[in-house]
Coordinates of C-alpha atoms in Angstrom, one line a residue:
M26 CA -17.9 53.8 -132.1
S27 CA -21.2 52.4 -133.2
K28 CA -24.8 53.8 -132.0
G29 CA -27.2 51.4 -130.5
R30 CA -29.0 51.3 -134.0
K31 CA -26.2 51.2 -136.7
T32 CA -24.8 48.0 -134.1
L33 CA -28.1 46.4 -134.3
S34 CA -28.2 46.8 -138.4
R35 CA -24.4 44.8 -138.0
I36 CA -26.0 42.4 -136.6
D37 CA -29.0 41.8 -139.0
R38 CA -26.7 42.0 -141.8
E39 CA -24.6 39.2 -140.7
I40 CA -27.7 37.3 -140.0
G41 CA -28.8 37.7 -143.9
E42 CA -26.0 36.7 -145.3
L43 CA -25.8 33.5 -143.4
R44 CA -29.6 33.4 -144.1
E45 CA -28.1 33.1 -147.5
E46 CA -25.8 30.6 -147.0
E47 CA -27.9 28.1 -145.8
A48 CA -30.8 28.6 -148.3
E49 CA -27.9 27.9 -151.0
L50 CA -27.1 24.6 -149.1
E51 CA -30.4 23.4 -148.3
G52 CA -30.6 23.7 -152.3
K53 CA -28.1 21.6 -152.7
I54 CA -28.9 19.2 -150.7
A55 CA -32.4 18.9 -151.8
A56 CA -30.9 18.6 -155.1
L57 CA -28.6 15.9 -154.4
A58 CA -31.3 14.2 -151.8
G59 CA -33.9 14.2 -154.8
R60 CA -31.0 12.8 -157.3
L61 CA -30.3 9.9 -154.3
E62 CA -34.0 9.4 -154.9
R63 CA -34.1 8.6 -158.2
L64 CA -30.8 6.2 -158.7
Q65 CA -32.6 4.0 -156.2
A66 CA -36.0 4.2 -158.3
R67 CA -33.5 2.8 -161.0
E68 CA -31.7 0.5 -158.9
I69 CA -35.2 -1.1 -158.0
E70 CA -35.9 -1.0 -161.6
A71 CA -32.5 -2.6 -162.9
F72 CA -33.0 -5.8 -160.7
R73 CA -36.9 -6.1 -161.9
E74 CA -35.7 -6.0 -165.4
L75 CA -32.6 -8.5 -164.9
A76 CA -35.6 -10.8 -162.8
V77 CA -37.6 -11.0 -165.6
F78 CA -34.4 -11.5 -168.4
R79 CA -33.2 -14.1 -166.6
L80 CA -36.8 -16.0 -164.4
G81 CA -39.1 -14.7 -166.9
Q82 CA -42.4 -12.9 -165.7
D83 CA -43.6 -15.9 -163.4
G84 CA -40.4 -16.5 -161.4
A85 CA -39.5 -12.5 -161.5
D86 CA -42.8 -11.5 -159.8
R87 CA -42.3 -14.2 -157.1
V88 CA -38.8 -12.5 -156.8
G89 CA -39.4 -9.5 -157.3
G90 CA -42.7 -9.2 -154.8
P91 CA -40.7 -7.3 -152.0
L92 CA -39.2 -5.1 -154.7
D93 CA -42.9 -4.1 -155.5
S94 CA -43.7 -3.5 -151.7
A95 CA -40.7 -1.8 -151.3
D96 CA -41.4 0.5 -154.8
K97 CA -45.7 1.4 -153.5
Q98 CA -43.9 2.3 -149.9
L99 CA -41.6 4.4 -150.9
Q100 CA -44.4 6.1 -153.1
R101 CA -46.1 5.9 -149.8
L102 CA -43.7 8.1 -147.8
R103 CA -42.3 10.4 -150.3
A104 CA -46.1 11.6 -150.4
R105 CA -46.8 12.1 -146.7
R106 CA -42.7 13.5 -146.4
D107 CA -43.7 16.6 -149.1
A108 CA -47.1 17.0 -147.3
A109 CA -45.3 17.2 -144.4
L110 CA -42.8 19.7 -145.6
A111 CA -45.1 21.7 -147.5
E112 CA -47.2 22.2 -144.0
V113 CA -44.2 23.1 -142.4
V114 CA -43.1 25.3 -145.3
G115 CA -46.6 27.0 -145.0
D116 CA -46.2 27.4 -141.3
L117 CA -42.9 29.5 -142.2
E118 CA -44.6 31.9 -144.2
N119 CA -46.7 32.3 -141.8
T120 CA -44.1 33.1 -138.8
N121 CA -42.4 34.8 -140.8
T122 CA -45.5 37.2 -142.4
E123 CA -46.1 37.8 -137.9
I124 CA -42.7 39.0 -137.5
G125 CA -42.1 40.8 -140.0
H126 CA -45.1 42.9 -138.5
L127 CA -43.9 42.8 -135.1
E128 CA -40.4 44.0 -136.1
A129 CA -42.2 47.1 -138.1
D130 CA -44.3 47.8 -135.0
R131 CA -41.1 47.2 -132.6
S132 CA -38.6 49.8 -135.3
A133 CA -41.6 52.2 -135.0
L134 CA -42.4 52.6 -131.3
A135 CA -38.1 52.2 -131.1
E136 CA -38.1 55.6 -133.3
R137 CA -40.6 56.9 -131.2
L138 CA -39.3 56.2 -127.7
S139 CA -36.1 57.7 -129.4
A140 CA -37.8 61.5 -130.2
L141 CA -39.2 61.3 -126.8
Q142 CA -36.0 61.0 -125.1
A143 CA -33.8 63.9 -127.4
D144 CA -37.0 65.6 -126.0
I145 CA -36.7 65.0 -122.7
D146 CA -33.0 65.4 -122.3
A147 CA -33.2 69.0 -124.0
R148 CA -35.5 70.4 -122.0
D149 CA -34.3 69.0 -118.7
E150 CA -30.7 70.7 -120.0
A151 CA -32.9 74.2 -120.8
L152 CA -33.8 73.0 -117.5
I153 CA -31.3 72.8 -115.3
A154 CA -29.1 76.1 -116.7
E155 CA -32.5 78.1 -116.0
L156 CA -32.5 76.5 -112.4
A157 CA -28.6 77.6 -112.3
G158 CA -29.6 81.0 -111.4
N159 CA -32.2 79.9 -108.7
P160 CA -31.2 80.9 -105.6
D161 CA -33.7 77.6 -103.6
Y162 CA -32.3 74.9 -105.6
Q163 CA -28.6 76.0 -105.4
A164 CA -28.8 75.9 -101.5
R165 CA -30.8 72.7 -101.9
L166 CA -27.3 71.3 -104.1
E167 CA -25.7 72.7 -101.0
A168 CA -27.4 70.9 -98.6
V169 CA -27.5 67.6 -100.3
D170 CA -23.3 68.2 -100.9
A171 CA -23.0 69.3 -96.9
A172 CA -25.4 66.0 -95.9
E173 CA -23.2 63.7 -98.4
A174 CA -20.2 64.8 -97.0
I175 CA -21.3 64.2 -92.9
A176 CA -22.6 61.2 -93.8
L177 CA -19.1 60.0 -95.7
E178 CA -16.9 61.0 -92.9
A179 CA -18.8 59.0 -90.6
E180 CA -18.8 55.8 -92.3
R181 CA -14.9 56.6 -92.7
K182 CA -14.6 57.0 -88.9
A183 CA -17.0 54.1 -88.6
E184 CA -14.8 51.7 -90.8
L185 CA -12.1 53.0 -88.8
A186 CA -12.8 52.1 -86.0
N187 CA -14.1 48.3 -86.8
E188 CA -10.8 48.3 -88.6
D189 CA -9.1 49.4 -84.9
R190 CA -11.0 47.1 -82.7
V191 CA -10.2 44.2 -85.4
E192 CA -6.0 44.7 -84.7
K193 CA -6.2 46.5 -81.0
G194 CA -8.5 43.7 -79.9
R195 CA -6.3 40.1 -80.9
P196 CA -4.3 40.1 -78.0
Y197 CA -7.6 40.5 -76.1
E198 CA -9.3 37.7 -78.5
A199 CA -6.3 35.8 -77.8
D200 CA -5.7 35.3 -74.6
S201 CA -8.1 32.4 -73.5
L202 CA -8.3 33.3 -69.6
F203 CA -9.1 37.3 -70.7
M204 CA -12.1 35.8 -73.3
Y205 CA -12.8 33.0 -70.3
L206 CA -13.6 35.6 -67.9
W207 CA -15.3 38.2 -70.3
N208 CA -18.0 35.2 -72.1
R209 CA -19.2 34.9 -68.2
H210 CA -19.5 38.2 -67.9
Y211 CA -17.2 38.2 -65.0
G212 CA -17.1 42.1 -63.4
T213 CA -20.8 42.6 -64.5
P214 CA -24.3 42.6 -63.2
D215 CA -24.8 39.6 -65.5
Y216 CA -21.7 37.4 -63.7
R217 CA -23.5 34.6 -61.7
S218 CA -21.5 32.3 -60.9
R219 CA -21.3 31.3 -56.6
G220 CA -18.9 29.7 -54.2
L221 CA -15.9 28.2 -55.1
I222 CA -16.4 29.3 -58.9
R223 CA -16.9 32.3 -58.0
S224 CA -13.2 32.5 -55.7
L225 CA -11.5 30.8 -58.1
D226 CA -12.4 33.4 -61.0
G227 CA -11.5 35.9 -58.9
W228 CA -8.4 34.7 -58.8
V229 CA -7.9 34.3 -62.8
A230 CA -9.0 37.8 -62.3
R231 CA -6.6 39.9 -60.0
L232 CA -3.8 37.1 -62.1
I233 CA -4.2 38.9 -65.2
R234 CA -5.4 42.1 -64.4
Y235 CA -8.7 41.5 -65.9
R236 CA -10.7 45.0 -64.1
Q237 CA -7.7 46.9 -65.5
A238 CA -8.4 45.5 -69.6
R239 CA -11.8 44.8 -69.3
P240 CA -13.3 48.3 -69.4
N241 CA -9.9 49.0 -72.4
Y242 CA -11.9 45.7 -74.9
H243 CA -15.4 47.3 -74.2
M244 CA -14.4 51.3 -75.6
L245 CA -12.8 48.7 -78.6
L246 CA -16.5 47.2 -79.2
E247 CA -18.8 50.1 -78.4
L248 CA -16.4 52.4 -79.8
P249 CA -17.3 51.1 -83.8
R250 CA -20.9 50.3 -82.6
R251 CA -21.2 54.0 -81.8
L252 CA -20.2 55.4 -84.6
G253 CA -21.9 53.4 -87.3
E254 CA -25.4 54.4 -85.8
H255 CA -24.5 57.6 -85.7
A256 CA -22.9 57.0 -89.3
E257 CA -26.5 55.3 -89.6
R258 CA -28.0 58.7 -88.6
A259 CA -26.1 61.1 -91.3
A260 CA -27.3 58.9 -93.9
A261 CA -30.6 58.8 -93.6
A262 CA -30.1 62.4 -93.2
A263 CA -28.4 63.1 -96.4
I264 CA -31.2 60.6 -98.0
A265 CA -33.9 63.5 -96.5
E266 CA -32.4 66.2 -98.1
T267 CA -31.9 64.1 -101.3
E268 CA -35.4 63.1 -101.4
A269 CA -36.7 66.8 -101.0
L270 CA -33.9 67.8 -103.4
E271 CA -35.2 65.8 -106.1
A272 CA -39.2 66.5 -105.1
F273 CA -38.3 70.1 -106.1
E274 CA -36.5 68.7 -109.3
D275 CA -39.6 66.7 -109.6
A276 CA -42.1 69.7 -109.5
E277 CA -39.9 72.2 -111.6
R278 CA -39.5 69.5 -114.7
D279 CA -43.6 68.9 -114.1
K280 CA -44.3 72.6 -114.2
A281 CA -42.1 72.6 -117.7
G282 CA -44.5 69.8 -118.8
I283 CA -41.4 66.9 -118.8
L284 CA -42.7 65.0 -116.7
A285 CA -45.8 64.1 -118.4
T286 CA -43.9 63.3 -122.0
V287 CA -41.6 61.1 -119.7
K288 CA -45.2 59.1 -119.1
Q289 CA -45.7 58.7 -122.8
A290 CA -42.1 57.7 -122.7
D291 CA -42.2 55.2 -119.8
A292 CA -46.3 54.0 -121.7
E293 CA -44.1 53.6 -124.7
A294 CA -41.5 51.6 -123.7
A295 CA -43.8 49.2 -122.0
R296 CA -45.1 48.8 -125.1
L297 CA -41.8 48.5 -126.5
G298 CA -41.1 45.8 -124.2
E299 CA -44.4 43.7 -125.2
R300 CA -43.8 44.1 -129.2
A301 CA -39.5 42.9 -127.9
Q302 CA -41.1 39.6 -126.1
A303 CA -43.4 38.7 -128.4
L304 CA -41.1 38.8 -131.5
M305 CA -38.6 36.4 -129.5
E306 CA -40.9 34.2 -128.4
K307 CA -42.5 34.5 -132.5
T308 CA -38.4 34.4 -133.6
A309 CA -38.1 31.0 -131.5
E310 CA -41.0 29.1 -133.4
R311 CA -39.4 30.6 -136.1
T312 CA -36.0 28.7 -135.7
A313 CA -38.5 25.7 -134.6
L314 CA -40.1 25.6 -137.8
E315 CA -36.7 26.1 -139.4
A316 CA -35.0 23.4 -138.1
K317 CA -37.8 21.1 -138.5
R318 CA -37.6 22.4 -142.9
A319 CA -33.7 21.8 -142.6
A320 CA -34.2 18.8 -141.7
F321 CA -36.5 17.3 -144.2
N322 CA -34.1 18.9 -146.6
R323 CA -31.2 17.2 -145.9
G324 CA -33.4 13.8 -145.1
D325 CA -33.0 13.9 -141.0
D326 CA -36.6 14.1 -140.8
D327 CA -38.4 10.0 -139.1
I328 CA -40.2 9.4 -142.9
T329 CA -37.6 10.0 -144.9
R330 CA -35.0 7.6 -142.8
S331 CA -38.5 5.0 -143.0
A332 CA -38.2 5.5 -146.8
I333 CA -34.7 4.7 -146.8
D334 CA -34.5 1.6 -144.5
T335 CA -37.4 0.4 -146.4
V336 CA -35.7 0.3 -149.6
A337 CA -32.3 -1.0 -148.0
Q338 CA -34.2 -4.3 -146.6
A339 CA -35.9 -4.4 -150.4
L340 CA -32.5 -4.8 -151.5
Q341 CA -30.8 -7.4 -149.1
D342 CA -33.1 -10.2 -150.4
T343 CA -31.4 -13.5 -150.2
R344 CA -33.0 -14.1 -153.6
L345 CA -31.9 -10.5 -155.0
K346 CA -28.7 -11.3 -154.3
T347 CA -28.2 -14.2 -155.6
L348 CA -29.7 -13.3 -158.6
H349 CA -27.1 -10.8 -158.6
R350 CA -24.4 -12.5 -158.8
A351 CA -25.4 -16.0 -161.1
A352 CA -25.8 -12.5 -163.4
R353 CA -21.9 -11.5 -162.8
L354 CA -20.7 -15.1 -163.4
T355 CA -23.0 -16.1 -166.3
P356 CA -20.9 -15.2 -169.6
D357 CA -24.9 -14.1 -171.1
K358 CA -23.3 -10.8 -172.5
R359 CA -27.1 -9.5 -172.5
D360 CA -27.7 -9.2 -169.1
D361 CA -24.0 -7.5 -168.0
H362 CA -25.2 -4.4 -169.1
L363 CA -27.7 -4.9 -166.3
V364 CA -24.5 -5.8 -163.2
E365 CA -23.1 -3.4 -164.9
E366 CA -25.4 -0.2 -164.5
I367 CA -26.3 -2.0 -160.8
D368 CA -22.9 -1.5 -159.8
D369 CA -22.7 2.2 -161.0
L370 CA -25.4 2.7 -159.2
R371 CA -24.5 1.9 -156.1
D372 CA -20.9 3.4 -156.5
D373 CA -23.0 6.3 -157.6
I374 CA -25.3 6.1 -154.7
E375 CA -22.5 5.8 -152.2
D376 CA -20.7 8.7 -153.8
L377 CA -23.7 10.5 -153.0
D378 CA -24.1 9.5 -149.7
E379 CA -20.9 11.2 -148.7
D380 CA -21.0 14.0 -150.4
L381 CA -24.7 15.2 -148.8
E382 CA -23.4 13.7 -145.6
R383 CA -20.3 16.7 -145.9
L384 CA -22.9 18.8 -147.0
R385 CA -25.0 18.4 -144.4
R386 CA -21.8 19.0 -141.3
V387 CA -21.4 22.4 -143.3
E388 CA -25.4 23.0 -143.1
R389 CA -26.0 22.6 -139.8
D390 CA -22.9 24.6 -138.9
V391 CA -23.9 27.7 -140.4
E392 CA -27.4 26.7 -138.6
L393 CA -26.3 26.5 -135.5
K394 CA -24.1 30.1 -135.8
R395 CA -26.9 31.5 -137.4
T396 CA -29.1 30.7 -134.2
E397 CA -26.7 31.8 -132.0
L398 CA -26.5 35.0 -134.0
E399 CA -30.3 35.2 -133.4
D400 CA -30.1 34.5 -129.8
V401 CA -27.5 37.8 -129.3
R402 CA -29.9 39.9 -131.6
G403 CA -32.6 38.8 -129.0
R404 CA -31.2 39.5 -126.0
F405 CA -29.7 43.0 -128.0
I406 CA -33.5 44.2 -128.7
G407 CA -35.1 42.9 -125.2
E408 CA -33.4 44.8 -123.4
R409 CA -33.3 47.7 -125.6
M410 CA -29.6 48.3 -126.5
D411 CA -30.9 49.4 -129.9
D412 CA -31.3 52.6 -128.3
D413 CA -28.7 54.9 -130.2
R414 CA -27.3 56.3 -126.5
W415 CA -25.9 52.8 -126.3
E416 CA -22.6 52.8 -128.3
F417 CA -20.8 49.9 -128.9
D418 CA -16.7 49.7 -130.6
D419 CA -16.4 48.6 -134.0
D420 CA -13.0 46.9 -133.7
M421 CA -15.1 44.7 -130.4
I422 CA -17.9 44.0 -132.6
E423 CA -15.6 42.6 -135.4
D424 CA -14.2 40.2 -133.8
A425 CA -17.3 39.7 -131.5
L426 CA -18.8 38.1 -135.1
K427 CA -16.2 37.2 -136.2
G428 CA -15.0 35.0 -133.2
L429 CA -18.8 33.6 -133.8
L430 CA -18.7 32.9 -137.1
R431 CA -14.9 31.0 -136.9
G432 CA -16.8 29.2 -134.3
A433 CA -13.6 30.5 -131.5
V434 CA -16.6 32.1 -129.1
N435 CA -20.8 30.7 -128.9
A436 CA -23.7 33.2 -127.9
A437 CA -23.1 33.6 -124.4
T438 CA -20.4 34.9 -124.7
V439 CA -20.4 37.5 -127.9
W440 CA -23.5 38.5 -125.7
A441 CA -21.2 39.0 -122.2
M442 CA -18.6 41.4 -124.4
L443 CA -21.7 44.1 -125.6
R444 CA -22.7 44.5 -121.8
R445 CA -19.2 44.2 -120.3
R446 CA -17.7 46.7 -123.2
G447 CA -20.9 48.9 -124.5
R448 CA -21.4 52.3 -122.8
Y449 CA -24.7 53.8 -121.7
R450 CA -24.9 57.4 -122.2
P451 CA -27.4 59.1 -120.2
G452 CA -29.0 62.6 -120.7
P453 CA -27.9 65.7 -118.4
S454 CA -27.7 65.6 -114.7
R455 CA -27.7 67.6 -112.0
P456 CA -24.0 70.3 -112.1
R457 CA -21.9 68.3 -109.5
R458 CA -20.8 69.7 -106.7
G459 CA -18.6 69.3 -103.4
M460 CA -18.3 66.1 -102.5
R461 CA -20.0 62.9 -104.1
M462 CA -21.2 59.4 -103.5
P463 CA -20.2 56.7 -106.6
P464 CA -23.2 56.0 -109.4
G465 CA -25.4 53.0 -107.8
G466 CA -24.6 53.7 -104.3
G467 CA -22.4 51.9 -103.2
S468 CA -19.9 53.3 -100.0
I469 CA -16.3 54.4 -101.9
F470 CA -14.9 53.6 -98.4
R471 CA -13.9 49.2 -98.7
S472 CA -12.6 46.9 -95.9
G473 CA -11.7 43.5 -97.1
G474 CA -13.3 44.4 -100.6
R475 CA -17.0 44.5 -98.6
S476 CA -19.1 47.5 -99.2
R477 CA -20.8 48.8 -96.2
G478 CA -23.8 50.0 -98.4
G479 CA -24.5 52.9 -99.3
F480 CA -27.5 56.3 -99.5
G481 CA -30.2 57.2 -101.4
R482 CA -32.5 55.5 -103.8
G483 CA -29.8 55.9 -106.8
G484 CA -26.9 56.7 -105.9
F485 CA -25.3 60.2 -105.5
G486 CA -23.4 62.3 -107.9
G487 CA -25.2 61.0 -111.0
G488 CA -28.8 62.5 -110.5
G489 CA -31.3 61.0 -109.6
F490 CA -33.8 61.0 -112.0
R491 CA -34.3 57.9 -113.7
G492 CA -37.8 57.6 -115.8
G493 CA -38.6 54.3 -116.0
G494 CA -37.7 51.0 -115.3
G495 CA -36.3 48.9 -118.0
F496 CA -37.3 45.2 -120.0
G497 CA -35.5 42.0 -120.1
G498 CA -33.0 42.6 -117.6
G499 CA -31.4 46.0 -118.1
G500 CA -30.0 49.1 -119.5
F501 CA -33.0 51.3 -120.6
K502 CA -33.1 54.8 -119.3
T503 CA -36.6 56.5 -120.2
G504 CA -35.9 60.0 -119.0
G505 CA -32.9 62.3 -119.3
G506 CA -31.4 62.5 -116.0
F507 CA -31.4 64.9 -113.4

């Protein structure tokens, strides 16, 4: 098993390795892209030389006009791209610095909060041991136990009565004549029919012996209601006893100075939540900037695409195609080397394009895995699961991370595994005595999968006290746990 901070370190290590792989791929892509630009520039220059050789300077000026224009446009676009990339890199460096500061603050706050929690737990445990010999406290515990037992039994009886009503009421409700008279309130002061209708209703009532059956059905309906009301009163009494016990515990914790520490822990938790939220937002900014930088490096940005289109359009000029074809067909060996060079350049450019596209696909895949894992990390710290009260199975963590890196699962699945299979161990709780409601306040008695609800604000049987709330949706508790 790994505690929360160790698990976070494991996630960070995987993110770091993905970043290293991504940086290596970006470097390779940038090197290939630079080589491709140089080959394209040489292709333009080779065509210009071929035009001068075959047409003379004047003819070359006429044919090479589109090439000169493309070359100038290319230089302008490259300058724009370099400036835009430099701006993104500068913003990214600033954002990384801010993230570093936020992460350092968050880590320091988490350390302080863990120390406060450990102090609260130790003092709560000592207080529980002290109260074990307090007759007043023991009497209060017994009162809660007794009230809970009564409430549970009352709820059980109400549930059984409701089930009995459904089972025994089925024959009555299947009899259309009986239900006709029942719905018309026959035999009660609310019955309003007169004359022939009243006579016919009386005839039907005698036919089915309605007056003998009605009290039984009425009792079937009435008993669950009365028992339900009794269960609600018993639940309210159990809540009152529990709240009185919690008030006594809070007073004892206050005298021991524990609540002051809890208040301090709550304040630290609030600050930690703010840092975690700011860190998530700043990380999202960094992810967007890194996506922009990666797009520039792999040539997916609008400026680079415009540059590529500029070269392609210039080289599609009909006069250049005619010049190239004529040079290949003539036996003059003096221009053969230029033709061969242009052909070789085009082969090399085509090969480089294929290599670049392959590396771009790999780099996009690594980028996606890294951003998904960073999303998991953001949620992990946002819900304070790096608290060492959380524990995670090492094999589960390893399987989840490997699955994400293989592409077998996504970030949502990894996060669900962490939330579902992580175990949170709260601080000490009051001694358990007698019958207890399950944690969370839900009833242990169920009918058809539906809970009737529970008692109390925190549930019985795990302690009532939980200092502070959580942030990011759950899990975090500041205090120890009476």
